[in-house]
PDB file of C-alpha atoms in Angstrom:
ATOM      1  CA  UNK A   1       7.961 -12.787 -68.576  1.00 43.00           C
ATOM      2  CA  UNK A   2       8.470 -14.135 -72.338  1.00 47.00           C
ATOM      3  CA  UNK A   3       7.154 -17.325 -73.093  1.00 52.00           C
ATOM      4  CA  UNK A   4      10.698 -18.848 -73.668  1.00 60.00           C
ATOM      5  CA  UNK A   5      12.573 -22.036 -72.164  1.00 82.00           C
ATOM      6  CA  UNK A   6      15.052 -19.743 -70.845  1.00 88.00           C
ATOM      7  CA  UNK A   7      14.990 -16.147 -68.897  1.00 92.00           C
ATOM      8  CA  UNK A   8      17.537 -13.551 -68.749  1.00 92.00           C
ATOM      9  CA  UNK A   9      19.095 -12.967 -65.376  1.00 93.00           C
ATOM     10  CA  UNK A  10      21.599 -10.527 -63.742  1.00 92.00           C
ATOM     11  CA  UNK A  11      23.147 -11.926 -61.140  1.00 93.00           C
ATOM     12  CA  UNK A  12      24.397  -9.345 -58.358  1.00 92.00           C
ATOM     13  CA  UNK A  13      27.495 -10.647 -56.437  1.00 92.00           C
ATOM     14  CA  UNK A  14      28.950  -9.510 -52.715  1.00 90.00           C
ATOM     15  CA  UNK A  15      32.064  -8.907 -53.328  1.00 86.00           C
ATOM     16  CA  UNK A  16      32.288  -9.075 -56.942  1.00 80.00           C
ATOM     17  CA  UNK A  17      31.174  -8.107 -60.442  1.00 88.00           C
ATOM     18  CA  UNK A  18      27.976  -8.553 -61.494  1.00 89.00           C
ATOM     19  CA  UNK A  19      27.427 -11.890 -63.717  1.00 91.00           C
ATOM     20  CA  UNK A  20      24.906 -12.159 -66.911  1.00 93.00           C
ATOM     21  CA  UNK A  21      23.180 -15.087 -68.767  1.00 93.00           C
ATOM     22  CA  UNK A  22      20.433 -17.348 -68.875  1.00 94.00           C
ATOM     23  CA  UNK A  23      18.959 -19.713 -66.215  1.00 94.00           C
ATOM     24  CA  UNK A  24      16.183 -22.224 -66.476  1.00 91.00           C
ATOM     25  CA  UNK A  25      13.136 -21.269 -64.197  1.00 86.00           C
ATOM     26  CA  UNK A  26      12.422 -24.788 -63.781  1.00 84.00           C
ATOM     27  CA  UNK A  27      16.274 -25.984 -62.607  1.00 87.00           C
ATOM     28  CA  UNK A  28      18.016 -23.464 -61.700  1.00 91.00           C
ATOM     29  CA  UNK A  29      18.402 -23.807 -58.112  1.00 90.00           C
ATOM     30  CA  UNK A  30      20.340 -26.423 -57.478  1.00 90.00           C
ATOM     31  CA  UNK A  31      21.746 -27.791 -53.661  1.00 91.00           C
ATOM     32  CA  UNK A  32      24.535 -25.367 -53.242  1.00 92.00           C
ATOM     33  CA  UNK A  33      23.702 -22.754 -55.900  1.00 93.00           C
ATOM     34  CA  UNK A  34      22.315 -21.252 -59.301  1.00 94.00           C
ATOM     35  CA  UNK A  35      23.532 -23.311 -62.869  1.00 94.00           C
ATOM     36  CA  UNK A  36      24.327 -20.514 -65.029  1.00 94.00           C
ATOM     37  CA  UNK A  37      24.130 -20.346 -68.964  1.00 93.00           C
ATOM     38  CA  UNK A  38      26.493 -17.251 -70.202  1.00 93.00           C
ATOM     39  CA  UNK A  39      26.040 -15.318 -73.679  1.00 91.00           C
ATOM     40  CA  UNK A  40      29.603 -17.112 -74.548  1.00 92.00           C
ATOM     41  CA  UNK A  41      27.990 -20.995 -74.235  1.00 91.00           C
ATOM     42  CA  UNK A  42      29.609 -21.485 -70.805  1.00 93.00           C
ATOM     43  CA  UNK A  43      27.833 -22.848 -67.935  1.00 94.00           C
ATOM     44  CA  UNK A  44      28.734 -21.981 -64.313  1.00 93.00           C
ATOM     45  CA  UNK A  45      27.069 -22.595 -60.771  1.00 95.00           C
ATOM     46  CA  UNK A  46      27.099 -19.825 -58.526  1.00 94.00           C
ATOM     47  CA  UNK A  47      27.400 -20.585 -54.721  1.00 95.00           C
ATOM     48  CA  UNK A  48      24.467 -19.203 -53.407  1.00 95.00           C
ATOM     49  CA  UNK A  49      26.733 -17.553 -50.529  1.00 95.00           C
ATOM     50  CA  UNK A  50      28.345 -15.041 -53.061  1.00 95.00           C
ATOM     51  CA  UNK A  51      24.880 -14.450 -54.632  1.00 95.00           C
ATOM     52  CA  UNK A  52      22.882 -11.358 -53.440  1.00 95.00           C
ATOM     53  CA  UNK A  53      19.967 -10.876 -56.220  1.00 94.00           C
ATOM     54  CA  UNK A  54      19.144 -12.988 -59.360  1.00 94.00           C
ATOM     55  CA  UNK A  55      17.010 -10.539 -61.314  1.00 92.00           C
ATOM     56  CA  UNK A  56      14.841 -11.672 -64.287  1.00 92.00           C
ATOM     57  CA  UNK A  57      15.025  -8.731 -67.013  1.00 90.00           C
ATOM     58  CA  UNK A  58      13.541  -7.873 -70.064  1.00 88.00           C
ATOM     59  CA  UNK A  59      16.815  -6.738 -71.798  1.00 85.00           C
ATOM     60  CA  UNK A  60      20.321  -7.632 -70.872  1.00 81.00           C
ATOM     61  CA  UNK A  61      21.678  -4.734 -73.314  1.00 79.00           C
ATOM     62  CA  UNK A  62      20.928  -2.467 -69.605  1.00 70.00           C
ATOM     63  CA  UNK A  63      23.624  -0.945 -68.629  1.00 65.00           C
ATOM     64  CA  UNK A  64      22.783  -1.133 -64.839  1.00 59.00           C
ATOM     65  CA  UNK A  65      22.346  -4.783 -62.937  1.00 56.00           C
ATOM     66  CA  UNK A  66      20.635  -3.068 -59.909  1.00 61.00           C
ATOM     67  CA  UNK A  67      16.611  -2.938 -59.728  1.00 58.00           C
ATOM     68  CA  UNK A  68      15.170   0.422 -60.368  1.00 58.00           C
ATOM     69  CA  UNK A  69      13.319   1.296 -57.160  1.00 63.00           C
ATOM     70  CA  UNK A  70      14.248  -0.779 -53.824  1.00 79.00           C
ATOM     71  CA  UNK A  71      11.391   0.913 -51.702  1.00 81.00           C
ATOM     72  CA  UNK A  72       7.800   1.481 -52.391  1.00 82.00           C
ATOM     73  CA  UNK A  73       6.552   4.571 -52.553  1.00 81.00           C
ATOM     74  CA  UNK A  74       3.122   3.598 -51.087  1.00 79.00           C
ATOM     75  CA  UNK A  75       1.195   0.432 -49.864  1.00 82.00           C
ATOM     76  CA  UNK A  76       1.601  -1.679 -53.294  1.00 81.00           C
ATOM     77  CA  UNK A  77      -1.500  -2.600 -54.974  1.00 81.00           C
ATOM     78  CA  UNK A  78      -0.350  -6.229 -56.447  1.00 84.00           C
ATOM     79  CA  UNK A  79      -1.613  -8.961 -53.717  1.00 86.00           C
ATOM     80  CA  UNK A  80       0.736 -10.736 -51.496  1.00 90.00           C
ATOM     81  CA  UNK A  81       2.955 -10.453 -48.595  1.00 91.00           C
ATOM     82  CA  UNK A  82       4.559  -7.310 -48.603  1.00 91.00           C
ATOM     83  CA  UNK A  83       8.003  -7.520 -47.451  1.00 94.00           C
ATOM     84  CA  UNK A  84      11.493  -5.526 -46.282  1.00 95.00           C
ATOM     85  CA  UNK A  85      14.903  -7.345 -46.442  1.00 94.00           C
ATOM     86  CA  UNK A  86      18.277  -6.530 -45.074  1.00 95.00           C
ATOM     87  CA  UNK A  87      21.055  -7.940 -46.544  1.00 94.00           C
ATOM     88  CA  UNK A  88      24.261  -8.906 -44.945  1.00 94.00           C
ATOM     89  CA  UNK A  89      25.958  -5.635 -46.180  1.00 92.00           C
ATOM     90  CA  UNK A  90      23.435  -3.005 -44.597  1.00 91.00           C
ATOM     91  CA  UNK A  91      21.383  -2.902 -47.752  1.00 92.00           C
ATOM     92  CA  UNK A  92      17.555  -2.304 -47.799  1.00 93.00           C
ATOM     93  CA  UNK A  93      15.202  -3.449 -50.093  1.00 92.00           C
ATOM     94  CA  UNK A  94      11.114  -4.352 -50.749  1.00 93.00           C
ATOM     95  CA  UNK A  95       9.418  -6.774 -52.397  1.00 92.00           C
ATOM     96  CA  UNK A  96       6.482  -8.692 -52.716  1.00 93.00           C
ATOM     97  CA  UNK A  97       6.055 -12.299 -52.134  1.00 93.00           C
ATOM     98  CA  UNK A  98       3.303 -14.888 -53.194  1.00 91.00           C
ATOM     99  CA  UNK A  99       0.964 -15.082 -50.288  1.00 87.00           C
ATOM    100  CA  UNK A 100       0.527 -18.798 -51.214  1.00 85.00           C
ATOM    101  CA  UNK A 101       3.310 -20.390 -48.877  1.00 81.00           C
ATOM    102  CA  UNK A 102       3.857 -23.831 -51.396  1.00 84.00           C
ATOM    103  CA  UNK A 103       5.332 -21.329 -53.702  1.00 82.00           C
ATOM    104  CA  UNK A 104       8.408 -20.541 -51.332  1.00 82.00           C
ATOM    105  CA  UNK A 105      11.491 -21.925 -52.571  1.00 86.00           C
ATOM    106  CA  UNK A 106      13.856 -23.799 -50.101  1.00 89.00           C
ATOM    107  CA  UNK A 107      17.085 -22.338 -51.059  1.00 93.00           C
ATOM    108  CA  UNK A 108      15.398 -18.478 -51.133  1.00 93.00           C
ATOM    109  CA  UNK A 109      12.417 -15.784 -51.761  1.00 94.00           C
ATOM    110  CA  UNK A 110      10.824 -14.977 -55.543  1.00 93.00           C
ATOM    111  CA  UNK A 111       9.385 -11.565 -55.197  1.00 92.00           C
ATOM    112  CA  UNK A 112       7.911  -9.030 -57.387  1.00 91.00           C
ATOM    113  CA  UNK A 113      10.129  -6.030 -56.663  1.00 90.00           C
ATOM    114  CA  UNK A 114       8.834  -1.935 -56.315  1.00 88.00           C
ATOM    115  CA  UNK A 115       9.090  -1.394 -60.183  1.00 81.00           C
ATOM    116  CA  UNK A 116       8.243  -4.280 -61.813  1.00 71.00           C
ATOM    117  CA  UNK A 117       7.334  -2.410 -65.196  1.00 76.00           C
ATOM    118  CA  UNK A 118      11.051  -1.637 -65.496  1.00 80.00           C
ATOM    119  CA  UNK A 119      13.699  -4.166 -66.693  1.00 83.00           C
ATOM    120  CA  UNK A 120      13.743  -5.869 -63.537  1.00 84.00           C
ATOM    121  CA  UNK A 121      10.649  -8.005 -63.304  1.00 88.00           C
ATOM    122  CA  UNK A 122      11.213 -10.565 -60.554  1.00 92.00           C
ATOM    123  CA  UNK A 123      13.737 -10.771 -58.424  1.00 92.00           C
ATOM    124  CA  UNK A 124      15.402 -14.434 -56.605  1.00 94.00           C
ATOM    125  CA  UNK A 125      16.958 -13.882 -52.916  1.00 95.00           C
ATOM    126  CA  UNK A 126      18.751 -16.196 -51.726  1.00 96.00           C
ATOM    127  CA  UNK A 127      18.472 -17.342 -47.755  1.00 94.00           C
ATOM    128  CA  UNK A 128      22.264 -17.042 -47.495  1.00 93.00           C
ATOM    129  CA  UNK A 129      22.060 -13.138 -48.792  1.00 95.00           C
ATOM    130  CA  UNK A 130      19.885 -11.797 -45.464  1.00 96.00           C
ATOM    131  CA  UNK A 131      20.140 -11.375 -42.251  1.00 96.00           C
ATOM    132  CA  UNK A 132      16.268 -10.248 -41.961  1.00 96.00           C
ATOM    133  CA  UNK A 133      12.993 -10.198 -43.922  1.00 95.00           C
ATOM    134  CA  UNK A 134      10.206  -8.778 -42.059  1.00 95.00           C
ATOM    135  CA  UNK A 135       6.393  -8.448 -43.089  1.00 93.00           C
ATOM    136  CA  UNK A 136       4.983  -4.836 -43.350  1.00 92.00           C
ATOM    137  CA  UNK A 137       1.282  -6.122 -44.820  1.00 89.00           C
ATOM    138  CA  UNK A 138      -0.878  -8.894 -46.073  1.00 89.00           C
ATOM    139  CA  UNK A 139      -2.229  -6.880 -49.458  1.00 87.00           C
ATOM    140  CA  UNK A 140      -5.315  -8.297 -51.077  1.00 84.00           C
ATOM    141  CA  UNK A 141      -6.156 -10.571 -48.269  1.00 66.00           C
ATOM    142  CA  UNK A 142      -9.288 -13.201 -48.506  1.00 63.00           C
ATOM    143  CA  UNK A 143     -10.035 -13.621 -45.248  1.00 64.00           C
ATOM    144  CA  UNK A 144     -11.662  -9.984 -45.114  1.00 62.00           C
ATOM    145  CA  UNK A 145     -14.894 -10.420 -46.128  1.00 64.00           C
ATOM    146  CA  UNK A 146     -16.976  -7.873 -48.532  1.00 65.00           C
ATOM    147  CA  UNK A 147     -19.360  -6.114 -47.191  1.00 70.00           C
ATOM    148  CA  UNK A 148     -22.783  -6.702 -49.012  1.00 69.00           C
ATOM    149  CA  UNK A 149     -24.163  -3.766 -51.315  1.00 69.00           C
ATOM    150  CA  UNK A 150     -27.115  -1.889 -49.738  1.00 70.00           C
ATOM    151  CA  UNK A 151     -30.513  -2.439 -51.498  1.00 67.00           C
ATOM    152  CA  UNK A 152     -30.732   0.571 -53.895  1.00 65.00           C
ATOM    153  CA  UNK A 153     -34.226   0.123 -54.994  1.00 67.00           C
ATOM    154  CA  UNK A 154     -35.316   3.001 -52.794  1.00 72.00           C
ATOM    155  CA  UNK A 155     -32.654   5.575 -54.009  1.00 70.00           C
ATOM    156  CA  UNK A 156     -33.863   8.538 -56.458  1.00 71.00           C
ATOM    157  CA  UNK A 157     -32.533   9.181 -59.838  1.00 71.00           C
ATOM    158  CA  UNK A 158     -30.696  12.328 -60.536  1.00 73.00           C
ATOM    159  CA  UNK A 159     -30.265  11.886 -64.536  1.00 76.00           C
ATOM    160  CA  UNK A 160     -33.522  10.226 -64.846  1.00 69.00           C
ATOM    161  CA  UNK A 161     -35.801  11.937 -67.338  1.00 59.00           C
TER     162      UNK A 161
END
């Protein structure tokens, strides 16, 4: 993400239309929901009860508020804790989270979502939003020790002149 004091957010709604504006990563989450900064100079707290995704985007000129991919495709290759939410309307979607549990929010989950080379590049779930988040894999782990590299002092040469 840009190297400003502010990031651009879509915020995705339950049961309503989709806000945009600015947050601060450091404040934003406040007690009872996200403060807000719209384009028009207006800020706004959003219960965290009618939130369902706070996306941090590259460009807010995108016509569509939902993430690209909501699934991966394969096991993902960026370390962490792999994991598969439902939200409270049915919805499905991936992520994944910093294996480093001090990083976990109180009020809700950062993740890296499927497509993170898209607009969307992180994504904030609220608690309130899900009725389950289950781990599918521990990626990158550092408990599994390397194996050690075979002494290759006896091995031949094939390009060797």
């Amino acid at each position: 993400m840009s190297g400003s004091t502010t990031k651009k957010v879509f915020v995705r709604r339950f049961d309503r239309d989709s806000l945009v504006g600015f947050v601060s990563p450091g404040t934003y989450l406040g007690a009872t929901g996200i403060e807000l900064l719209r384009p028009d100079g207006t800020r706004s707290l959003v219960p965290y009860e009618d939130i369902k995704v706070v996306s941090f985007v590259r460009d807010l000129d995108s016509k569509e508020p939902v993430p690209e991919g909501r699934l991966f495709n394969a096991r993902p290759k960026l370390g962490g804790l792999w994991v598969r939410m439902k939200f409270r309307d049915g919805e499905i979607s991936e992520g994944v989270l910093p294996n480093n549990l001090l990083q976990l929010e109180n009020y809700g989950f950062t993740l890296v979502p499927p497509s993170p080379y898209g607009n969307h590049q992180k994504l904030f779930v609220p608690r309130a939003a899900l009725v389950e988040v289950h781990v599918l894999g521990v990626i990158g782990s550092p408990l599994k020790a390397r194996k050690p590299r075979k002494d290759l002092g006896n091995q031949i040469g094939l390009f060797e002149g």
